[in-house]
mmCIF file of C-alpha atoms in Angstrom:
data_model
loop_
_atom_site.group_PDB
_atom_site.id
_atom_site.type_symbol
_atom_site.label_atom_id
_atom_site.label_comp_id
_atom_site.label_asym_id
_atom_site.label_seq_id
_atom_site.Cartn_x
_atom_site.Cartn_y
_atom_site.Cartn_z
ATOM 1 C CA MET G 133 27.804 251.873 -6.122
ATOM 2 C CA LYS G 134 25.588 250.827 -9.001
ATOM 3 C CA TRP G 135 25.892 253.345 -11.820
ATOM 4 C CA LYS G 136 23.137 254.171 -14.261
ATOM 5 C CA ILE G 137 25.878 254.901 -16.827
ATOM 6 C CA SER G 138 29.397 253.712 -15.992
ATOM 7 C CA LEU G 139 32.554 255.382 -17.213
ATOM 8 C CA SER G 140 33.569 252.300 -19.169
ATOM 9 C CA ASP G 141 32.166 248.865 -19.920
ATOM 10 C CA ILE G 142 33.340 245.766 -21.742
ATOM 11 C CA ASP G 143 31.940 244.009 -24.791
ATOM 12 C CA LEU G 144 32.343 240.485 -23.442
ATOM 13 C CA GLY G 145 30.242 237.535 -24.553
ATOM 14 C CA GLN G 146 30.040 233.822 -25.075
ATOM 15 C CA ASP G 147 32.973 233.782 -27.493
ATOM 16 C CA GLU G 148 35.349 234.960 -24.765
ATOM 17 C CA ILE G 149 33.858 232.501 -22.303
ATOM 18 C CA ASP G 150 34.281 229.618 -24.750
ATOM 19 C CA ALA G 151 37.872 230.661 -25.507
ATOM 20 C CA VAL G 152 38.759 230.652 -21.805
ATOM 21 C CA VAL G 153 37.053 227.296 -21.241
ATOM 22 C CA ASN G 154 39.026 225.809 -24.121
ATOM 23 C CA VAL G 155 42.265 226.978 -22.518
ATOM 24 C CA LEU G 156 41.249 225.468 -19.189
ATOM 25 C CA LYS G 157 40.392 222.177 -20.895
ATOM 26 C CA SER G 158 43.800 222.151 -22.577
ATOM 27 C CA LYS G 159 45.504 222.321 -19.154
ATOM 28 C CA TRP G 160 48.210 224.564 -20.623
ATOM 29 C CA LEU G 161 47.777 227.878 -18.822
ATOM 30 C CA SER G 162 51.146 229.609 -19.125
ATOM 31 C CA MET G 163 52.395 231.282 -22.302
ATOM 32 C CA GLY G 164 52.006 228.933 -25.252
ATOM 33 C CA ALA G 165 50.218 228.349 -28.547
ATOM 34 C CA VAL G 166 47.274 230.700 -27.882
ATOM 35 C CA THR G 167 49.679 233.504 -27.000
ATOM 36 C CA GLN G 168 51.580 232.869 -30.213
ATOM 37 C CA ARG G 169 48.344 233.151 -32.210
ATOM 38 C CA PHE G 170 47.427 236.363 -30.415
ATOM 39 C CA GLU G 171 50.840 237.840 -31.211
ATOM 40 C CA ALA G 172 50.630 236.734 -34.843
ATOM 41 C CA GLU G 173 47.167 238.261 -35.297
ATOM 42 C CA PHE G 174 48.265 241.487 -33.612
ATOM 43 C CA THR G 175 51.272 241.849 -35.917
ATOM 44 C CA LYS G 176 49.001 241.299 -38.915
ATOM 45 C CA TYR G 177 46.480 243.834 -37.630
ATOM 46 C CA LEU G 178 49.112 246.517 -37.040
ATOM 47 C CA GLY G 179 51.246 245.717 -40.077
ATOM 48 C CA VAL G 180 54.327 245.424 -37.861
ATOM 49 C CA LYS G 181 57.063 242.759 -37.897
ATOM 50 C CA TYR G 182 57.095 241.744 -34.232
ATOM 51 C CA ALA G 183 54.637 241.737 -31.329
ATOM 52 C CA PHE G 184 55.233 240.297 -27.864
ATOM 53 C CA ALA G 185 52.393 239.830 -25.392
ATOM 54 C CA VAL G 186 53.290 240.833 -21.834
ATOM 55 C CA SER G 187 51.665 240.963 -18.424
ATOM 56 C CA SER G 188 50.699 244.656 -18.558
ATOM 57 C CA GLY G 189 51.119 247.907 -20.427
ATOM 58 C CA THR G 190 53.496 248.989 -17.670
ATOM 59 C CA ALA G 191 55.648 245.914 -18.326
ATOM 60 C CA ALA G 192 55.722 246.851 -22.016
ATOM 61 C CA LEU G 193 56.888 250.382 -21.171
ATOM 62 C CA HIS G 194 59.541 249.108 -18.763
ATOM 63 C CA ILE G 195 60.960 246.680 -21.315
ATOM 64 C CA ALA G 196 60.875 249.345 -24.039
ATOM 65 C CA HIS G 197 63.001 251.778 -22.061
ATOM 66 C CA LYS G 198 65.298 249.060 -20.761
ATOM 67 C CA ILE G 199 66.183 247.543 -24.132
ATOM 68 C CA LEU G 200 66.922 251.001 -25.552
ATOM 69 C CA GLY G 201 69.639 251.315 -22.926
ATOM 70 C CA ILE G 202 67.911 253.943 -20.785
ATOM 71 C CA ALA G 203 69.878 253.953 -17.538
ATOM 72 C CA GLN G 204 71.121 255.920 -14.555
ATOM 73 C CA GLY G 205 71.927 259.520 -15.463
ATOM 74 C CA ASP G 206 69.833 259.520 -18.651
ATOM 75 C CA GLU G 207 66.784 261.665 -19.334
ATOM 76 C CA VAL G 208 63.631 260.864 -21.261
ATOM 77 C CA ILE G 209 61.179 263.531 -22.420
ATOM 78 C CA VAL G 210 57.586 262.620 -21.638
ATOM 79 C CA PRO G 211 54.191 264.299 -21.150
ATOM 80 C CA SER G 212 52.827 264.866 -17.670
ATOM 81 C CA LEU G 213 49.179 264.572 -18.725
ATOM 82 C CA THR G 214 49.125 260.781 -18.733
ATOM 83 C CA PHE G 215 48.810 257.829 -16.379
ATOM 84 C CA VAL G 216 51.729 257.654 -13.970
ATOM 85 C CA ALA G 217 53.014 254.358 -15.422
ATOM 86 C CA THR G 218 54.353 256.242 -18.452
ATOM 87 C CA ALA G 219 56.804 258.160 -16.281
ATOM 88 C CA ASN G 220 57.367 255.406 -13.717
ATOM 89 C CA ALA G 221 58.795 253.143 -16.433
ATOM 90 C CA ILE G 222 61.580 255.697 -16.898
ATOM 91 C CA LEU G 223 62.294 255.698 -13.156
ATOM 92 C CA TYR G 224 62.458 251.885 -13.143
ATOM 93 C CA CYS G 225 65.526 252.232 -15.382
ATOM 94 C CA GLY G 226 67.178 254.750 -13.062
ATOM 95 C CA ALA G 227 66.633 257.617 -15.513
ATOM 96 C CA LYS G 228 64.852 260.942 -15.060
ATOM 97 C CA PRO G 229 61.537 261.858 -16.711
ATOM 98 C CA VAL G 230 61.694 265.367 -18.140
ATOM 99 C CA PHE G 231 58.192 266.672 -18.692
ATOM 100 C CA ALA G 232 57.100 268.653 -21.748
ATOM 101 C CA ASP G 233 53.870 270.598 -22.051
ATOM 102 C CA ILE G 234 50.862 269.604 -24.130
ATOM 103 C CA THR G 235 50.156 271.267 -27.464
ATOM 104 C CA SER G 236 47.079 273.294 -26.493
ATOM 105 C CA LEU G 237 43.726 273.124 -24.718
ATOM 106 C CA ASP G 238 42.355 271.739 -27.990
ATOM 107 C CA ASN G 239 45.077 269.084 -28.311
ATOM 108 C CA PHE G 240 46.195 267.266 -25.155
ATOM 109 C CA ASN G 241 49.138 265.524 -26.838
ATOM 110 C CA ILE G 242 52.786 266.380 -26.155
ATOM 111 C CA SER G 243 53.883 269.568 -27.925
ATOM 112 C CA PRO G 244 56.564 269.204 -30.629
ATOM 113 C CA GLN G 245 57.233 272.910 -30.127
ATOM 114 C CA ASP G 246 58.062 272.390 -26.436
ATOM 115 C CA ILE G 247 60.155 269.229 -26.779
ATOM 116 C CA PRO G 248 63.367 270.840 -28.169
ATOM 117 C CA SER G 249 63.683 273.181 -25.181
ATOM 118 C CA ARG G 250 63.726 270.139 -22.868
ATOM 119 C CA ILE G 251 66.561 268.328 -24.683
ATOM 120 C CA THR G 252 69.969 268.187 -22.989
ATOM 121 C CA ASP G 253 73.118 266.148 -23.513
ATOM 122 C CA LYS G 254 71.563 263.582 -21.144
ATOM 123 C CA THR G 255 68.427 263.067 -23.250
ATOM 124 C CA LYS G 256 68.204 259.601 -24.763
ATOM 125 C CA ALA G 257 64.580 259.229 -25.833
ATOM 126 C CA ILE G 258 61.146 260.774 -26.254
ATOM 127 C CA THR G 259 58.156 258.849 -24.948
ATOM 128 C CA VAL G 260 54.910 260.052 -26.490
ATOM 129 C CA VAL G 261 51.364 259.253 -25.396
ATOM 130 C CA HIS G 262 48.529 259.247 -27.901
ATOM 131 C CA TYR G 263 46.050 260.813 -25.499
ATOM 132 C CA GLY G 264 42.541 259.430 -25.768
ATOM 133 C CA GLY G 265 43.505 257.554 -28.927
ATOM 134 C CA TYR G 266 44.264 260.725 -30.917
ATOM 135 C CA PRO G 267 47.687 260.651 -32.615
ATOM 136 C CA CYS G 268 50.548 262.920 -31.688
ATOM 137 C CA ASP G 269 52.246 264.910 -34.454
ATOM 138 C CA MET G 270 54.549 262.008 -35.266
ATOM 139 C CA ASP G 271 56.202 263.613 -38.312
ATOM 140 C CA ALA G 272 57.437 266.509 -36.199
ATOM 141 C CA ILE G 273 58.439 264.277 -33.299
ATOM 142 C CA MET G 274 60.347 261.803 -35.476
ATOM 143 C CA GLU G 275 62.174 264.702 -37.124
ATOM 144 C CA ILE G 276 63.223 266.032 -33.713
ATOM 145 C CA ALA G 277 64.398 262.526 -32.797
ATOM 146 C CA ARG G 278 66.451 262.197 -35.987
ATOM 147 C CA THR G 279 68.017 265.627 -35.500
ATOM 148 C CA HIS G 280 69.100 264.831 -31.939
ATOM 149 C CA ASP G 281 69.747 261.083 -32.376
ATOM 150 C CA LEU G 282 66.989 260.073 -29.955
ATOM 151 C CA LYS G 283 64.795 257.003 -29.746
ATOM 152 C CA VAL G 284 60.995 257.298 -29.769
ATOM 153 C CA ILE G 285 58.692 255.115 -27.672
ATOM 154 C CA GLU G 286 54.969 255.250 -28.387
ATOM 155 C CA ASP G 287 52.698 254.732 -25.405
ATOM 156 C CA ALA G 288 49.680 253.574 -27.390
ATOM 157 C CA ALA G 289 47.689 252.339 -24.392
ATOM 158 C CA HIS G 290 44.713 254.419 -25.572
ATOM 159 C CA ALA G 291 45.244 253.828 -29.250
ATOM 160 C CA PRO G 292 44.860 250.280 -30.627
ATOM 161 C CA GLY G 293 43.476 250.691 -34.130
ATOM 162 C CA ALA G 294 44.050 254.442 -34.355
ATOM 163 C CA GLU G 295 46.031 255.721 -37.346
ATOM 164 C CA TYR G 296 48.347 258.581 -38.258
ATOM 165 C CA LYS G 297 48.509 259.232 -42.000
ATOM 166 C CA GLY G 298 47.569 255.641 -42.757
ATOM 167 C CA LYS G 299 49.961 254.073 -40.230
ATOM 168 C CA LYS G 300 48.697 252.325 -37.133
ATOM 169 C CA LEU G 301 49.811 254.019 -33.928
ATOM 170 C CA GLY G 302 52.519 252.079 -32.144
ATOM 171 C CA THR G 303 54.305 251.291 -35.429
ATOM 172 C CA ILE G 304 55.858 254.702 -36.157
ATOM 173 C CA GLY G 305 58.434 255.091 -33.389
ATOM 174 C CA HIS G 306 61.173 252.594 -32.546
ATOM 175 C CA ILE G 307 58.917 250.700 -30.113
ATOM 176 C CA GLY G 308 55.155 250.730 -29.443
ATOM 177 C CA CYS G 309 53.501 249.770 -26.158
ATOM 178 C CA PHE G 310 49.868 248.757 -25.646
ATOM 179 C CA SER G 311 47.744 248.113 -22.580
ATOM 180 C CA PHE G 312 44.868 245.645 -22.381
ATOM 181 C CA PHE G 313 43.671 246.712 -18.925
ATOM 182 C CA ALA G 314 39.992 246.227 -18.127
ATOM 183 C CA ASN G 315 38.944 249.720 -19.295
ATOM 184 C CA LYS G 316 40.810 249.711 -22.613
ATOM 185 C CA ASN G 317 39.496 249.352 -26.169
ATOM 186 C CA LEU G 318 40.952 245.824 -26.317
ATOM 187 C CA VAL G 319 40.530 244.076 -22.984
ATOM 188 C CA THR G 320 42.236 241.073 -21.393
ATOM 189 C CA GLY G 321 41.888 242.186 -17.735
ATOM 190 C CA GLU G 322 45.581 242.719 -17.228
ATOM 191 C CA GLY G 323 48.015 242.462 -20.115
ATOM 192 C CA GLY G 324 49.747 244.354 -22.852
ATOM 193 C CA MET G 325 51.803 244.156 -26.033
ATOM 194 C CA ILE G 326 55.151 245.549 -27.115
ATOM 195 C CA VAL G 327 55.801 245.886 -30.856
ATOM 196 C CA THR G 328 58.691 246.838 -33.137
ATOM 197 C CA ASN G 329 60.003 246.533 -36.690
ATOM 198 C CA ASP G 330 63.612 246.282 -35.514
ATOM 199 C CA ASP G 331 65.087 242.753 -35.627
ATOM 200 C CA ALA G 332 67.702 243.368 -32.921
ATOM 201 C CA LEU G 333 65.250 245.045 -30.551
ATOM 202 C CA ALA G 334 62.764 242.220 -31.079
ATOM 203 C CA GLU G 335 65.263 239.604 -29.968
ATOM 204 C CA ARG G 336 66.095 241.623 -26.858
ATOM 205 C CA ILE G 337 62.392 241.990 -26.040
ATOM 206 C CA ARG G 338 61.831 238.250 -26.420
ATOM 207 C CA ILE G 339 64.694 237.447 -24.037
ATOM 208 C CA MET G 340 63.956 240.160 -21.474
ATOM 209 C CA ARG G 341 60.248 239.284 -21.227
ATOM 210 C CA SER G 342 61.079 235.913 -19.690
ATOM 211 C CA HIS G 343 63.970 236.114 -17.205
ATOM 212 C CA GLY G 344 66.635 236.592 -19.870
ATOM 213 C CA MET G 345 66.282 232.918 -20.854
ATOM 214 C CA THR G 346 67.061 231.593 -24.307
ATOM 215 C CA ALA G 347 64.230 229.027 -24.194
ATOM 216 C CA SER G 348 60.751 229.023 -22.662
ATOM 217 C CA THR G 349 58.722 226.351 -20.919
ATOM 218 C CA TRP G 350 56.611 226.133 -24.078
ATOM 219 C CA ASP G 351 59.753 225.492 -26.180
ATOM 220 C CA LYS G 352 60.664 222.614 -23.900
ATOM 221 C CA HIS G 353 57.108 221.256 -23.927
ATOM 222 C CA LYS G 354 57.202 221.204 -27.744
ATOM 223 C CA GLY G 355 60.530 219.415 -27.700
ATOM 224 C CA HIS G 356 62.448 222.340 -29.199
ATOM 225 C CA ALA G 357 64.792 222.622 -26.199
ATOM 226 C CA HIS G 358 65.709 220.639 -23.114
ATOM 227 C CA SER G 359 67.743 223.306 -21.310
ATOM 228 C CA TYR G 360 68.449 227.024 -21.552
ATOM 229 C CA ASP G 361 70.975 229.750 -20.931
ATOM 230 C CA VAL G 362 70.407 233.127 -19.273
ATOM 231 C CA VAL G 363 72.062 235.765 -21.443
ATOM 232 C CA GLY G 364 70.931 238.922 -19.642
ATOM 233 C CA LEU G 365 68.906 240.303 -16.778
ATOM 234 C CA GLY G 366 65.253 239.727 -17.541
ATOM 235 C CA PHE G 367 61.854 239.881 -15.906
ATOM 236 C CA ASN G 368 58.792 237.715 -15.458
ATOM 237 C CA TYR G 369 56.592 239.810 -17.735
ATOM 238 C CA ARG G 370 54.838 236.983 -19.574
ATOM 239 C CA ILE G 371 51.136 236.916 -20.328
ATOM 240 C CA ASP G 372 49.135 233.711 -19.817
ATOM 241 C CA GLU G 373 46.969 231.670 -22.187
ATOM 242 C CA ILE G 374 43.689 232.713 -20.566
ATOM 243 C CA ARG G 375 44.296 236.392 -21.195
ATOM 244 C CA ALA G 376 45.705 235.709 -24.663
ATOM 245 C CA ALA G 377 42.531 233.783 -25.525
ATOM 246 C CA ILE G 378 40.366 236.731 -24.465
ATOM 247 C CA GLY G 379 42.654 239.053 -26.416
ATOM 248 C CA LEU G 380 42.208 237.091 -29.628
ATOM 249 C CA ILE G 381 38.430 237.451 -29.477
ATOM 250 C CA GLN G 382 38.671 241.093 -28.457
ATOM 251 C CA LEU G 383 40.999 241.836 -31.361
ATOM 252 C CA GLY G 384 38.332 240.570 -33.725
ATOM 253 C CA LYS G 385 35.852 243.046 -32.219
ATOM 254 C CA LEU G 386 38.221 246.010 -32.084
ATOM 255 C CA GLY G 387 37.387 247.644 -35.401
ATOM 256 C CA ARG G 388 33.651 247.435 -34.847
ATOM 257 C CA ASN G 389 33.871 248.692 -31.280
ATOM 258 C CA ASN G 390 36.162 251.584 -32.203
ATOM 259 C CA GLU G 391 33.591 252.647 -34.795
ATOM 260 C CA ARG G 392 30.881 252.474 -32.152
ATOM 261 C CA ARG G 393 32.994 254.657 -29.845
ATOM 262 C CA LYS G 394 33.435 257.184 -32.642
ATOM 263 C CA HIS G 395 29.676 257.292 -33.160
ATOM 264 C CA ILE G 396 29.121 257.996 -29.455
ATOM 265 C CA VAL G 397 31.731 260.783 -29.579
ATOM 266 C CA GLU G 398 29.923 262.342 -32.526
ATOM 267 C CA GLU G 399 26.654 262.203 -30.586
ATOM 268 C CA TYR G 400 28.321 263.907 -27.620
ATOM 269 C CA GLU G 401 29.663 266.649 -29.899
ATOM 270 C CA LYS G 402 26.215 267.170 -31.349
ATOM 271 C CA GLN G 403 24.484 267.319 -27.964
ATOM 272 C CA LEU G 404 27.105 269.586 -26.348
ATOM 273 C CA GLN G 405 27.036 272.195 -29.100
ATOM 274 C CA GLY G 406 26.245 275.713 -27.947
ATOM 275 C CA ILE G 407 27.143 275.249 -24.269
ATOM 276 C CA PRO G 408 29.515 278.173 -23.583
ATOM 277 C CA GLU G 409 31.003 276.647 -20.419
ATOM 278 C CA ILE G 410 32.269 273.540 -22.240
ATOM 279 C CA SER G 411 34.883 272.984 -24.931
ATOM 280 C CA ILE G 412 35.813 269.636 -26.480
ATOM 281 C CA PRO G 413 39.480 268.790 -27.144
ATOM 282 C CA PHE G 414 40.237 267.167 -30.515
ATOM 283 C CA ASN G 415 36.811 268.109 -31.933
ATOM 284 C CA THR G 416 38.431 269.372 -35.143
ATOM 285 C CA PHE G 417 40.553 266.225 -35.551
ATOM 286 C CA VAL G 418 40.417 264.694 -39.017
ATOM 287 C CA GLY G 419 41.696 261.136 -39.223
ATOM 288 C CA LYS G 420 41.169 257.782 -37.524
ATOM 289 C CA PRO G 421 41.238 257.913 -33.715
ATOM 290 C CA SER G 422 40.400 255.023 -31.415
ATOM 291 C CA CYS G 423 38.190 257.248 -29.202
ATOM 292 C CA HIS G 424 39.323 255.636 -25.957
ATOM 293 C CA ILE G 425 37.981 258.353 -23.648
ATOM 294 C CA PHE G 426 35.825 261.456 -24.035
ATOM 295 C CA PRO G 427 37.343 264.492 -22.275
ATOM 296 C CA ILE G 428 35.666 267.862 -21.981
ATOM 297 C CA LEU G 429 37.138 271.094 -20.679
ATOM 298 C CA LEU G 430 35.123 273.238 -18.279
ATOM 299 C CA ALA G 431 35.259 277.005 -18.074
ATOM 300 C CA GLU G 432 37.104 278.354 -15.029
ATOM 301 C CA THR G 433 33.794 279.645 -13.682
ATOM 302 C CA VAL G 434 32.419 276.097 -13.377
ATOM 303 C CA SER G 435 33.199 273.971 -10.314
ATOM 304 C CA ARG G 436 34.391 270.604 -11.538
ATOM 305 C CA GLU G 437 33.748 269.053 -8.130
ATOM 306 C CA VAL G 438 30.125 270.219 -8.093
ATOM 307 C CA LEU G 439 29.499 268.844 -11.595
ATOM 308 C CA ILE G 440 31.120 265.506 -10.730
ATOM 309 C CA GLU G 441 29.023 265.178 -7.568
ATOM 310 C CA ASN G 442 25.800 266.166 -9.326
ATOM 311 C CA LEU G 443 26.417 263.637 -12.102
ATOM 312 C CA LYS G 444 27.230 261.017 -9.469
ATOM 313 C CA ALA G 445 23.896 261.724 -7.779
ATOM 314 C CA ASP G 446 22.237 261.151 -11.156
ATOM 315 C CA GLY G 447 24.026 257.812 -11.575
ATOM 316 C CA VAL G 448 26.675 258.986 -14.042
ATOM 317 C CA GLN G 449 30.276 257.977 -13.385
ATOM 318 C CA THR G 450 33.010 260.409 -14.435
ATOM 319 C CA SER G 451 36.757 260.677 -14.016
ATOM 320 C CA ILE G 452 39.752 262.997 -14.528
ATOM 321 C CA HIS G 453 42.392 262.319 -17.196
ATOM 322 C CA TYR G 454 44.754 263.224 -15.714
ATOM 323 C CA PRO G 455 46.085 264.792 -12.567
ATOM 324 C CA PRO G 456 49.485 265.945 -13.938
ATOM 325 C CA ILE G 457 52.275 263.577 -12.885
ATOM 326 C CA HIS G 458 54.781 266.320 -12.053
ATOM 327 C CA LEU G 459 52.470 267.606 -9.302
ATOM 328 C CA PHE G 460 52.105 264.273 -7.496
ATOM 329 C CA THR G 461 53.709 264.273 -4.049
ATOM 330 C CA TYR G 462 56.335 261.677 -4.977
ATOM 331 C CA TYR G 463 57.505 263.604 -8.045
ATOM 332 C CA ARG G 464 57.456 266.932 -6.198
ATOM 333 C CA ASN G 465 59.560 265.521 -3.365
ATOM 334 C CA ARG G 466 62.008 263.683 -5.587
ATOM 335 C CA PHE G 467 62.537 266.269 -8.325
ATOM 336 C CA GLY G 468 61.301 269.524 -6.826
ATOM 337 C CA TYR G 469 58.604 270.062 -9.446
ATOM 338 C CA ASN G 470 56.085 272.830 -8.714
ATOM 339 C CA GLU G 471 53.146 274.621 -10.297
ATOM 340 C CA GLY G 472 54.038 276.743 -13.283
ATOM 341 C CA LEU G 473 56.371 274.224 -14.930
ATOM 342 C CA LEU G 474 53.779 273.197 -17.540
ATOM 343 C CA PRO G 475 51.090 275.898 -17.717
ATOM 344 C CA ILE G 476 48.875 274.341 -20.411
ATOM 345 C CA THR G 477 49.051 270.883 -18.845
ATOM 346 C CA GLU G 478 48.198 272.307 -15.448
ATOM 347 C CA LYS G 479 45.237 274.244 -16.803
ATOM 348 C CA ALA G 480 43.881 271.114 -18.477
ATOM 349 C CA GLY G 481 44.542 269.136 -15.296
ATOM 350 C CA THR G 482 42.309 271.433 -13.237
ATOM 351 C CA GLN G 483 39.475 271.851 -15.747
ATOM 352 C CA GLU G 484 39.167 268.496 -17.554
ATOM 353 C CA ILE G 485 36.432 265.969 -16.817
ATOM 354 C CA THR G 486 35.997 262.635 -18.579
ATOM 355 C CA LEU G 487 32.487 261.519 -19.491
ATOM 356 C CA PRO G 488 31.420 257.886 -20.029
ATOM 357 C CA LEU G 489 32.464 256.296 -23.308
ATOM 358 C CA HIS G 490 32.290 252.634 -24.266
ATOM 359 C CA PRO G 491 30.892 250.540 -27.129
ATOM 360 C CA LEU G 492 27.808 249.430 -25.191
ATOM 361 C CA MET G 493 26.489 252.989 -24.780
ATOM 362 C CA LYS G 494 23.389 254.188 -26.577
ATOM 363 C CA GLU G 495 22.490 257.591 -27.956
ATOM 364 C CA GLU G 496 19.921 257.901 -25.172
ATOM 365 C CA ASP G 497 22.739 257.596 -22.622
ATOM 366 C CA VAL G 498 24.539 260.549 -24.161
ATOM 367 C CA LYS G 499 21.362 262.637 -24.196
ATOM 368 C CA TYR G 500 20.735 261.809 -20.530
ATOM 369 C CA ILE G 501 24.273 262.776 -19.505
ATOM 370 C CA VAL G 502 24.195 266.048 -21.422
ATOM 371 C CA ARG G 503 20.773 266.891 -20.033
ATOM 372 C CA LYS G 504 22.080 266.440 -16.492
ATOM 373 C CA ILE G 505 25.135 268.587 -17.285
ATOM 374 C CA LYS G 506 22.871 271.332 -18.622
ATOM 375 C CA GLU G 507 20.764 271.200 -15.449
ATOM 376 C CA THR G 508 23.849 271.809 -13.288
ATOM 377 C CA LEU G 509 25.076 274.641 -15.508
ATOM 378 C CA HIS G 510 21.598 276.220 -15.643
ATOM 379 C CA LYS G 511 21.378 276.177 -11.845
ATOM 380 C CA ARG G 512 24.838 277.782 -11.583
ATOM 381 C CA ARG G 513 23.832 280.566 -13.956
ATOM 382 C CA ASN G 514 20.722 281.325 -11.942
ATOM 383 C CA ASP G 515 22.252 281.158 -8.473
#
């Protein structure tokens, strides 16, 4: 279907095309010098010691949990209002995701007040998600982690460039994980980054990313090694030079595009004012978000399905962020989760709708979308 206004779009241009062509001309396609430059620029941008480019955000999350020793019999506290990869990475390690509720219907991030009640003697870590690019209460979460001797993993898939009290998200916990999927603020198609300030963890990430080997193909090509050892169980989670080249250009655009996203959010907030059936999470947030998505919350009296279908008929693509993970069939069957476990999460999961947000949008797009929403709500009131 051809959308009049798509949910997301990518700021791609000739610079990305030229960067990819240069990689192709070099004939070195696997992880190499371009990847190293991308990692170096990302560390500089975040103000972090180490960054390792990987094949996806999911790969970053898997490595993060694995190198922290998360294993069979362990538990990790995690939100349910997130993409399923956040919880799946815990399962990949043989551990159990223990879901905590979100803070409120105004703040979709994991609740520091709910986390302590979920901690047991099996808990080894807390994995937070900066929903929509708005930071979790990291001071409170890090204090809980210190009190209970837990590690903290930041799923910053939505949050490249966002800050919490002057610190870039992804740099506050023990490990930060980023996604560069095709709908993210920084796009490589598939790809991700895992970052840390810990020297020992960094070395384990480097080894685990590439089959547990002590030397890479690029090392051998540069004459730095002629053989290698395998010192642990690793994975093929490497990025390639084509995606790294796109990432370098995208990183240079990130600040500008995040500002454009923020401007579109502000226009939405202005246009949606005074509509009693709609509330906007995070609309009182003061700080520096990345504005990855724009969620709204519908009143219980409004049919989300009807609004989605009406907007679709008008050429506007929408989505839901997210169906709660604990209510998916697989998680219900495996762990016995049911409705009522996370009341605030479940309420958000049934009433949230995500409107289009990307740096190529114009103010006129926002006005069109809001006008179509008002038409649906007006019709409902008069039926």
